[in-house]
Coordinates of C-alpha atoms in Angstrom, one line a residue:
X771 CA -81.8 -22.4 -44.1
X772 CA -78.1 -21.4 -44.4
X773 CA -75.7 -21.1 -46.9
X774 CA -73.7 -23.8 -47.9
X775 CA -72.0 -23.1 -50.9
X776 CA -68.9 -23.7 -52.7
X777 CA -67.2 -21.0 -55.3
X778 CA -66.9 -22.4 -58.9
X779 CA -66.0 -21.7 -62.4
X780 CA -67.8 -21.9 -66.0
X781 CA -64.7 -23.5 -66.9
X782 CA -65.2 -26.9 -64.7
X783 CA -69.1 -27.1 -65.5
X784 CA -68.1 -27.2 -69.1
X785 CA -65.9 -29.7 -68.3
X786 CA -68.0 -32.2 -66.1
X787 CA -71.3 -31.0 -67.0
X788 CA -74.0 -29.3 -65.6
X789 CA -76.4 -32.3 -64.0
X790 CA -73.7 -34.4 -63.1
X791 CA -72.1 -31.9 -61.0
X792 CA -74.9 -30.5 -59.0
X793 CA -75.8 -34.0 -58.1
X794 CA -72.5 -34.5 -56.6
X795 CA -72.8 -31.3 -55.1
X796 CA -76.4 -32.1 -53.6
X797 CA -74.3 -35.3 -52.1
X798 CA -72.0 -33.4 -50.6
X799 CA -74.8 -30.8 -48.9
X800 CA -74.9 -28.1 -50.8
X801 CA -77.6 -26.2 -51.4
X802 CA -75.5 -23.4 -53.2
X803 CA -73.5 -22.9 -56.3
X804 CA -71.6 -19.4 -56.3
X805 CA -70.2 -18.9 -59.5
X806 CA -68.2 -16.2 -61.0
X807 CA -70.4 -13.7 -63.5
X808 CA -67.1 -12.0 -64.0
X809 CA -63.7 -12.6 -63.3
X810 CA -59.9 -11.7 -64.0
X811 CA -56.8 -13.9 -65.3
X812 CA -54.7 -16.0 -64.1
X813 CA -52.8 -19.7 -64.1
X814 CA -54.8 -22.5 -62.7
X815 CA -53.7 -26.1 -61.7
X816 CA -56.8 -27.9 -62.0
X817 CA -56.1 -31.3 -60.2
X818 CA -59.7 -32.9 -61.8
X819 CA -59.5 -31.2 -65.0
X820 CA -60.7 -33.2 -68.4
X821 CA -59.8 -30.7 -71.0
X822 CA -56.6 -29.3 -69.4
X823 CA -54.7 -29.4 -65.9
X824 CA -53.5 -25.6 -66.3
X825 CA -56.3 -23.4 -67.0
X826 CA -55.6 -19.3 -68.2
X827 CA -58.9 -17.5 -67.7
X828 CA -59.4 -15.1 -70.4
X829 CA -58.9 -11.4 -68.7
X830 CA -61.5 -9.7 -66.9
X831 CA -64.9 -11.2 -69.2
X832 CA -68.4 -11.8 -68.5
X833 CA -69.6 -15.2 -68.1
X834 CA -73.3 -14.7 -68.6
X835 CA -75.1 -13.3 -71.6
X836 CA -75.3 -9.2 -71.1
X837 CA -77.6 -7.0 -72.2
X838 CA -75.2 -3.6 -73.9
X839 CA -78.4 -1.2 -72.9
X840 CA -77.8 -1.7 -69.4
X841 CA -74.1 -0.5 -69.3
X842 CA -72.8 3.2 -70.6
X843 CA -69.2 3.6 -72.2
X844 CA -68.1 0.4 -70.4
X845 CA -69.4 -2.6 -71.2
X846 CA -68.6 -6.4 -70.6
X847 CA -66.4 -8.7 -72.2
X848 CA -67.9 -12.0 -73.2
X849 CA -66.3 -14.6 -72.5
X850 CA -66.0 -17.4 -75.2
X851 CA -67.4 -19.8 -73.7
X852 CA -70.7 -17.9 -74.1
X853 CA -70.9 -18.4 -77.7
X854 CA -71.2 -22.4 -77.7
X855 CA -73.6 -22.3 -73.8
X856 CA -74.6 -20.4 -71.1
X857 CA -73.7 -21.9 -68.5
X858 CA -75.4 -19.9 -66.0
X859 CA -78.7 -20.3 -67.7
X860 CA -78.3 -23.9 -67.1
X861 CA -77.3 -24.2 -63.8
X862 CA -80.5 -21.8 -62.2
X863 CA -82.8 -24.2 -65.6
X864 CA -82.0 -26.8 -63.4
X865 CA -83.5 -25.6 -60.4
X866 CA -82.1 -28.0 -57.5
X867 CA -79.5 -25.6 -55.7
X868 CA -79.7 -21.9 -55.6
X869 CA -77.4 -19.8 -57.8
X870 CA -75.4 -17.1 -55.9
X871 CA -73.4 -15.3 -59.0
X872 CA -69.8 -14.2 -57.5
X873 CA -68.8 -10.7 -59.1
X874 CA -65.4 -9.7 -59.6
X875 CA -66.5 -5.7 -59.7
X876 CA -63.4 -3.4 -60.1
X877 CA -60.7 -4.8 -60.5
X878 CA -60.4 -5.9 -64.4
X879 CA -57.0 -5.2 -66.5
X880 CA -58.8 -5.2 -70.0
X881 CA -61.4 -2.6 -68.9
X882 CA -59.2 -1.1 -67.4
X883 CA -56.4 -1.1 -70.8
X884 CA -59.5 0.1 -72.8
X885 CA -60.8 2.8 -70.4
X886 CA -57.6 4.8 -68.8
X887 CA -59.7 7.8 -67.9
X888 CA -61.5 5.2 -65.5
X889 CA -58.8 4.2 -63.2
X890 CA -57.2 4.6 -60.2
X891 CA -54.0 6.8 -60.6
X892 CA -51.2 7.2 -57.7
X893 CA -49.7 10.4 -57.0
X894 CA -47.8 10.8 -60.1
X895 CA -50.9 10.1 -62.0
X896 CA -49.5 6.5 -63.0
X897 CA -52.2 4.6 -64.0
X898 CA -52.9 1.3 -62.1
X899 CA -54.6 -0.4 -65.0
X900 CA -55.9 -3.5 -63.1
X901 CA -58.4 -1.2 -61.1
X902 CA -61.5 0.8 -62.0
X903 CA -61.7 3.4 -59.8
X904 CA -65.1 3.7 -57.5
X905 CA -64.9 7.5 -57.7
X906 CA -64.7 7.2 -61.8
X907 CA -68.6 7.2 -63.1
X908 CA -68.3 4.9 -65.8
X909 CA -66.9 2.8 -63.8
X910 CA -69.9 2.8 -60.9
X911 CA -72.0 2.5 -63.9
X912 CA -70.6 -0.8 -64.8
X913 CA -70.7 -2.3 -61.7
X914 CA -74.3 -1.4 -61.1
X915 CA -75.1 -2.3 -64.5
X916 CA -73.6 -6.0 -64.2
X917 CA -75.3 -6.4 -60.7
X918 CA -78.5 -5.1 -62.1
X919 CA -78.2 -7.2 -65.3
X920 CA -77.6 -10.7 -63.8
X921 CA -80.4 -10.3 -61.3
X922 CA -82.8 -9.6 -63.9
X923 CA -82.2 -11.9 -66.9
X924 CA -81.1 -14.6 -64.4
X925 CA -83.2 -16.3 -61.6
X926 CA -80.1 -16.2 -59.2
X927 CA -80.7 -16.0 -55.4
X928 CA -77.9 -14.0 -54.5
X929 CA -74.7 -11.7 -55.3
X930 CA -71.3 -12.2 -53.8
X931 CA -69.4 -8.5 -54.7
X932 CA -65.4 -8.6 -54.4
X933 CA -63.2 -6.0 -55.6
X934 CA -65.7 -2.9 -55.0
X935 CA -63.2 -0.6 -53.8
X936 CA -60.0 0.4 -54.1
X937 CA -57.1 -2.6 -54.8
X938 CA -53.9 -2.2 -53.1
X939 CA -50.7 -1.6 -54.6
X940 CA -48.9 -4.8 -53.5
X941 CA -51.3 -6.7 -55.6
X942 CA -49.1 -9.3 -57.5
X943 CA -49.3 -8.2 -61.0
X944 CA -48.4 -10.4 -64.0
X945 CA -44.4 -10.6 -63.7
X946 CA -44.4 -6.9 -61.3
X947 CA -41.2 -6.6 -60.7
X948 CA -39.2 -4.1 -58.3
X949 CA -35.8 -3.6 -56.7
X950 CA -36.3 -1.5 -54.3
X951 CA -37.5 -2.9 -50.8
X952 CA -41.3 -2.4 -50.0
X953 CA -42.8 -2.0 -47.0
X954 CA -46.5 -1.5 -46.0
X955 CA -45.7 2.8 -45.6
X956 CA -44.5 2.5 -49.0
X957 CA -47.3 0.5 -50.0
X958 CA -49.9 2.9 -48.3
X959 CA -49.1 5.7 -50.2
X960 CA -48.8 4.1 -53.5
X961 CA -52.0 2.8 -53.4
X962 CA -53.8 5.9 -52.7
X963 CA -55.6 6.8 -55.6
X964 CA -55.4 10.6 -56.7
X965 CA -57.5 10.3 -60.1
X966 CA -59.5 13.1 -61.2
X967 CA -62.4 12.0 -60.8
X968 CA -61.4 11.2 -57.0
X969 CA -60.2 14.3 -56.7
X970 CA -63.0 16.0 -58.3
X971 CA -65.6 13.6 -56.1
X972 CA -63.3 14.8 -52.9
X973 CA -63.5 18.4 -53.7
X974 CA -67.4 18.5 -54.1
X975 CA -67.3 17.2 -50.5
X976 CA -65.2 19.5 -49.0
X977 CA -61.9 18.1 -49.1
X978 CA -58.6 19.6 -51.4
X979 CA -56.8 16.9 -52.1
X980 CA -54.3 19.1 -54.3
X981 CA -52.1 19.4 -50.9
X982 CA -52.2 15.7 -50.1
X983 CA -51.4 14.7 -53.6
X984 CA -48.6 16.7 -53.5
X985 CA -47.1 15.7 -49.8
X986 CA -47.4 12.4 -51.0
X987 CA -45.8 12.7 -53.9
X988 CA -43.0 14.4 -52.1
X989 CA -43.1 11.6 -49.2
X990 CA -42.5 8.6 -51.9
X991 CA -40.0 10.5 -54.0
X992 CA -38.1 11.4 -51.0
X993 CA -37.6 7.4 -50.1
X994 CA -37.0 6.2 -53.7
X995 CA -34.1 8.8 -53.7
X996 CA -32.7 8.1 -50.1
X997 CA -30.5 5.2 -49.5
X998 CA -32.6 3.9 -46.9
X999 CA -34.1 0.4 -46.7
X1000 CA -37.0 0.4 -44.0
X1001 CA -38.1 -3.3 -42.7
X1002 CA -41.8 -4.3 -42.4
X1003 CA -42.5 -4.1 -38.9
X1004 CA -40.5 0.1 -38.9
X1005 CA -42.7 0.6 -41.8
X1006 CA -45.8 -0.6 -40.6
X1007 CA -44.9 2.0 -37.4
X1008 CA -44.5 4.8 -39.8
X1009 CA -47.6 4.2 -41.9
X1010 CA -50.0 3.8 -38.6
X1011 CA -48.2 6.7 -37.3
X1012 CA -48.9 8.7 -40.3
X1013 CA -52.9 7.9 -40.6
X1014 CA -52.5 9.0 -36.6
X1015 CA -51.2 11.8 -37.4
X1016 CA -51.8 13.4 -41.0
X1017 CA -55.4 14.6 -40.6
X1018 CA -55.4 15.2 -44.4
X1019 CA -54.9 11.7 -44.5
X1020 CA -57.5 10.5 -42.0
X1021 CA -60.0 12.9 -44.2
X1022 CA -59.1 11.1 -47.4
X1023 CA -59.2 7.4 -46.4
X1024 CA -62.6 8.5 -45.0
X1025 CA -63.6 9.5 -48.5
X1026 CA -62.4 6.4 -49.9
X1027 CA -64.9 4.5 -47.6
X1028 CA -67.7 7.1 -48.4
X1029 CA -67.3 6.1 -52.3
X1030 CA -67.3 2.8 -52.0
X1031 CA -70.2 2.4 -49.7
X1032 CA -72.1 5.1 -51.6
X1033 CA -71.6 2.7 -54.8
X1034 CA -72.7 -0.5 -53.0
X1035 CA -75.7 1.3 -51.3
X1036 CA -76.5 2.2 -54.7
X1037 CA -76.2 -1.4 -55.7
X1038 CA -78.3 -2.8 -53.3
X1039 CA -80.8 -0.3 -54.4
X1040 CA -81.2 -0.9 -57.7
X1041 CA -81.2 -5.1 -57.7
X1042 CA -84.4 -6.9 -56.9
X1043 CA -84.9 -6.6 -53.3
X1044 CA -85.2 -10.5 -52.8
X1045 CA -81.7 -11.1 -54.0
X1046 CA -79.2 -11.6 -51.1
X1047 CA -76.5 -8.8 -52.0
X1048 CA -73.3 -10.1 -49.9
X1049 CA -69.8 -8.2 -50.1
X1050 CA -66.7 -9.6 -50.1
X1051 CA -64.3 -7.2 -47.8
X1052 CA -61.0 -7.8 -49.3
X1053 CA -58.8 -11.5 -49.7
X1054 CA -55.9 -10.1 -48.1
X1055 CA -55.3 -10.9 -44.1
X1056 CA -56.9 -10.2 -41.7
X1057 CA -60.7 -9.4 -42.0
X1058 CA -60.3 -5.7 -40.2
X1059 CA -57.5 -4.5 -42.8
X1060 CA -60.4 -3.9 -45.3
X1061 CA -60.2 -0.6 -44.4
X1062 CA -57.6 -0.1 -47.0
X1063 CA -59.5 -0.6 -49.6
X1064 CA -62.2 1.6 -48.9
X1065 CA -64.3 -1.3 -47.5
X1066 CA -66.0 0.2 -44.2
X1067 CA -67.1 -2.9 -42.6
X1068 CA -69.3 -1.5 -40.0
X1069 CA -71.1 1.2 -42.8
X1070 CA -71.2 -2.5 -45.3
X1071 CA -73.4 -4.4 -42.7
X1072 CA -75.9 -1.5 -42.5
X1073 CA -76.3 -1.0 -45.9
X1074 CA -76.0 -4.7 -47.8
X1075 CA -76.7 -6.8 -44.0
X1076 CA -74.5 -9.4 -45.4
X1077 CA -70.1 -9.6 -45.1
X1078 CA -68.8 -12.7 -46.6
X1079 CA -65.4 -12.9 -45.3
X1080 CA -62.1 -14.5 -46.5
X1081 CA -61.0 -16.9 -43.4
X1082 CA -57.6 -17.7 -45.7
X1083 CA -55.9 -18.5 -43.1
X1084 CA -53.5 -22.0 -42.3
X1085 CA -54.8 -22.9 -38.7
X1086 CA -58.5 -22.9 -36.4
X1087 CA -56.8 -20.6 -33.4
X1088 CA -56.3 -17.7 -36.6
X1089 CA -59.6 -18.0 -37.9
X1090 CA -61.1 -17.6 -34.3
X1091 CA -59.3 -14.7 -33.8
X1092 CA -60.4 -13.2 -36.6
X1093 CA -63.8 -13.5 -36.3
X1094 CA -64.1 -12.8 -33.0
X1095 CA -62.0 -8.6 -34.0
X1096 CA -64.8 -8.7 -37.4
X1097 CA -67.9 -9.3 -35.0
X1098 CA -66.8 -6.4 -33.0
X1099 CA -67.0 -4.0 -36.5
X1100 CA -70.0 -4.9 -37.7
X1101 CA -73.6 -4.2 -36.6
X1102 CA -74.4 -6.9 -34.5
X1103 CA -77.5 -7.9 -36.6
X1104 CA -75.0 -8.4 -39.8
X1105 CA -75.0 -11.8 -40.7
X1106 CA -71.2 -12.9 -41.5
X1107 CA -70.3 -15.8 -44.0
X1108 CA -67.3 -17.6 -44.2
X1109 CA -65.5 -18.6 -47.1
X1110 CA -62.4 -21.4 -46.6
X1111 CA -60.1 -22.9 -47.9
X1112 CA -59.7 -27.0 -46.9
X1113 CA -56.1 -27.3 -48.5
X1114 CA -52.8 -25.4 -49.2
X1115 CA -52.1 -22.7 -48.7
X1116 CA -54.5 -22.6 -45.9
X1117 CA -55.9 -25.3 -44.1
X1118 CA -53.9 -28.8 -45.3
X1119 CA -55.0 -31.7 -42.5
X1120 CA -58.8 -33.1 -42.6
X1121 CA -58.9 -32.4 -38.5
X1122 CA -57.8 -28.9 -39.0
X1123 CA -60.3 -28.1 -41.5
X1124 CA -63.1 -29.7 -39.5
X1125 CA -61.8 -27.9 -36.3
X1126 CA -62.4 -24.4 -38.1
X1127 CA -65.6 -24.7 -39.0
X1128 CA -66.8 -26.1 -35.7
X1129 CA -65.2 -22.4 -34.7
X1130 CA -67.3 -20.7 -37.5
X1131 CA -70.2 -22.9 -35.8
X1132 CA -69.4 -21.7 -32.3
X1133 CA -69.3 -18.1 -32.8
X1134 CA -72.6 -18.2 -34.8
X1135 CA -71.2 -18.8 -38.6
X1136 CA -73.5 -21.1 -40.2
X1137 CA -73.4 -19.6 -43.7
X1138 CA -70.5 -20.6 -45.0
X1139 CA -68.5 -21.5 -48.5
X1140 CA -65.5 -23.3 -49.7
X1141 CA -63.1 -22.3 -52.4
X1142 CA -62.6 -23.3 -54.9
X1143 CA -64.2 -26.6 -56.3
X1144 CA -61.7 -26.3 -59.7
X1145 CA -59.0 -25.7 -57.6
X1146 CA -59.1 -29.1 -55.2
X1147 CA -58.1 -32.5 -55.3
X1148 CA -61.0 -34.9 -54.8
X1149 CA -59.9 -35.8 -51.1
X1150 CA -60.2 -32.2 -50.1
X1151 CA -63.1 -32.0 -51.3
X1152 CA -64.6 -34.9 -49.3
X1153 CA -63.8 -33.2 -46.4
X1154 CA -66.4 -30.1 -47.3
X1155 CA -68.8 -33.0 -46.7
X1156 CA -67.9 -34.4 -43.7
X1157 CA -67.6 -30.7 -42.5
X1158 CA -71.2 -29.9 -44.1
X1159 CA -72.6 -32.4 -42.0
X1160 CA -71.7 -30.1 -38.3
X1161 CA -72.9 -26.9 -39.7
X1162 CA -76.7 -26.6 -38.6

């Protein structure tokens, strides 16, 4: 049987209730609810909303009742909607969908504000706060603890993982401001994380990083004190020619990949085996430029045999494309979901919509999800069930 699922909050169950939802999701043909475990802030426009039309998550909490003895020096935050229900409780009580549990992993700002020795730091040893670093222990810990704690005090069928890895520096923070033109060099070598404990982790593998840290450093310095504006398409040039030609570099990024599919392979491990353990490669565009954040795409199908990937993209011909570069990096018996989006920003005409997933179809797709049921209006969400009905 495939996936068909859609992506939800606590948030809107609380709102519509529990039943009364997953009948209209069992109308549509669903036969999944993915719903975040954990999850970051942000502003939401909720166009059904009963209790408010603009929704702020609380930052980075837990939305299922944790167990502390599972986790080490971090731990979750509960969200407070936990102390009046569990929502996930009721939605697997229930027992007429299967509950895939959507983890944001990594990227958390409150952790990250209460643990600073466990994230990822750029070559001036700046803290990025918003991201736990995969090399940092504590932070592996807590992200095999969460996965390991859902899957055993909840009968979920599945995991969806985002944010295992590494997040990149163009991320949109909370009012990030700068006034000095960024391009995706730039960008590179901010991101690149330089922590101790990467640098330690590095070292014990072979690798100095000392040198690298430093030449990067230098390299970023060097343009915020010239007075030279480079355009996107010179500075994508420059960055591809500098992973061509910076061995250091090439070594490093390697690394990256190494951590983060060492921590996943170590998820998958210690889960029960017959939960589905799914990772989500990265949200930003295209598929293949995962890479960046450590994901290894090809190294992810052999160890988890499941990529859910982020089609966010505004017409068919895109999506197609694609998926046609992602089933070249993957094993070839990796099964790929798709998650889309059937409005703005992404996909805004009914025919459209329905024309992408007949693509997804074609090139052997059949699990796929739809984000985000909070987010749509009720018209866009009809379509997910006309669509439903073409995916085998």
């Amino acid at each position: 049987m495939s996936y068909k699922a859609i992506l939800t909050y606590a948030w809107d169950f609380a709102d519509h209730g529990v039943t009364e939802s997953i009948s209209v999701f069992k109308e549509m043909g669903l036969n999944t609810i993915s719903i975040a475990g954990t999850y970051h802030a942000g502003k939401f426009l909720r166009p059904q909303g009963k209790s408010s039309k603009v929704y702020f998550p609380e930052d980075g909490t837990a939305y299922f009742r944790h167990d502390d003895d599972r986790y080490g020096e971090i731990k979750p935050l509960p969200n407070s909607l936990l102390a009046e229900r569990d929502i996930l409780q009721e939605l697997c009580d229930d027992g007429r969908l299967d509950i895939n549990v959507w983890m944001v992993l990594l990227h958390n700002t409150a952790l990250g504000m209460k643990h600073p020795n466990a994230v990822v730091r750029n070559a001036f040893g700046d803290p990025y706060f918003y991201n736990l670093c995969p090399s940092a222990p504590e932070a592996r810990a807590y992200a095999v603890g969460l996965c390991v704690d859902v899957t055993e005090n909840y009968s979920v069928t599945g995991l969806s993982l985002e944010a295992p890895g590494f997040t990149p520096y163009a991320h949109g923070y909370h009012h990030e401001m700068s006034f000095v033109r960024q391009d995706p060099m730039f960008e590179g070598l901010m991101g690149l994380c330089f922590c101790d404990h990467c640098v330690s982790a590095a070292s014990k593998q072979g690798f100095d990083a000392h040198h690298l840290k430093a030449y990067v450093a230098n390299r970023i310095d060097s343009f915020l004190q010239s007075d030279v504006d480079i355009p996107d398409d010179m500075g994508r040039a420059f960055w591809l020619a500098e992973i061509a030609t910076n061995k250091d570099l090439r070594t490093y990024l390697d690394f990256r990949a190494g951590q983060v599919t060492s921590l996943i392979a170590e998820i998958r491990e210690a889960v029960r085996q017959d939960v589905d353990v799914a990772i989500i490669p990265s949200v930003a565009r295209p598929t293949g430029g995962a890479w960046y954040e450590g994901t290894d795409l090809k190294a992810i199908g052999e160890t988890t045999g499941i990529i859910e990937a982020c089609f966010y993209e505004p017409n068919a011909a895109r999506i197609a494309t694609d998926l046609f570069d992602l089933k070249h990096r993957v094993p070839t018996n990796t099964t790929i979901r798709g998650i889309l989006r059937p409005s703005y920003p992404d996909i805004e005409s009914k025919a459209e919509f329905l024309s992408a997933v007949d693509i997804l179809v074609a090139g052997g797709v059949t699990d796929i999800a739809f984000y985000n049921w909070g987010h749509q209006r009720r018209r866009n969400l009809e379509w997910i069930g006309e669509a439903l009905a073409r995916v085998p």
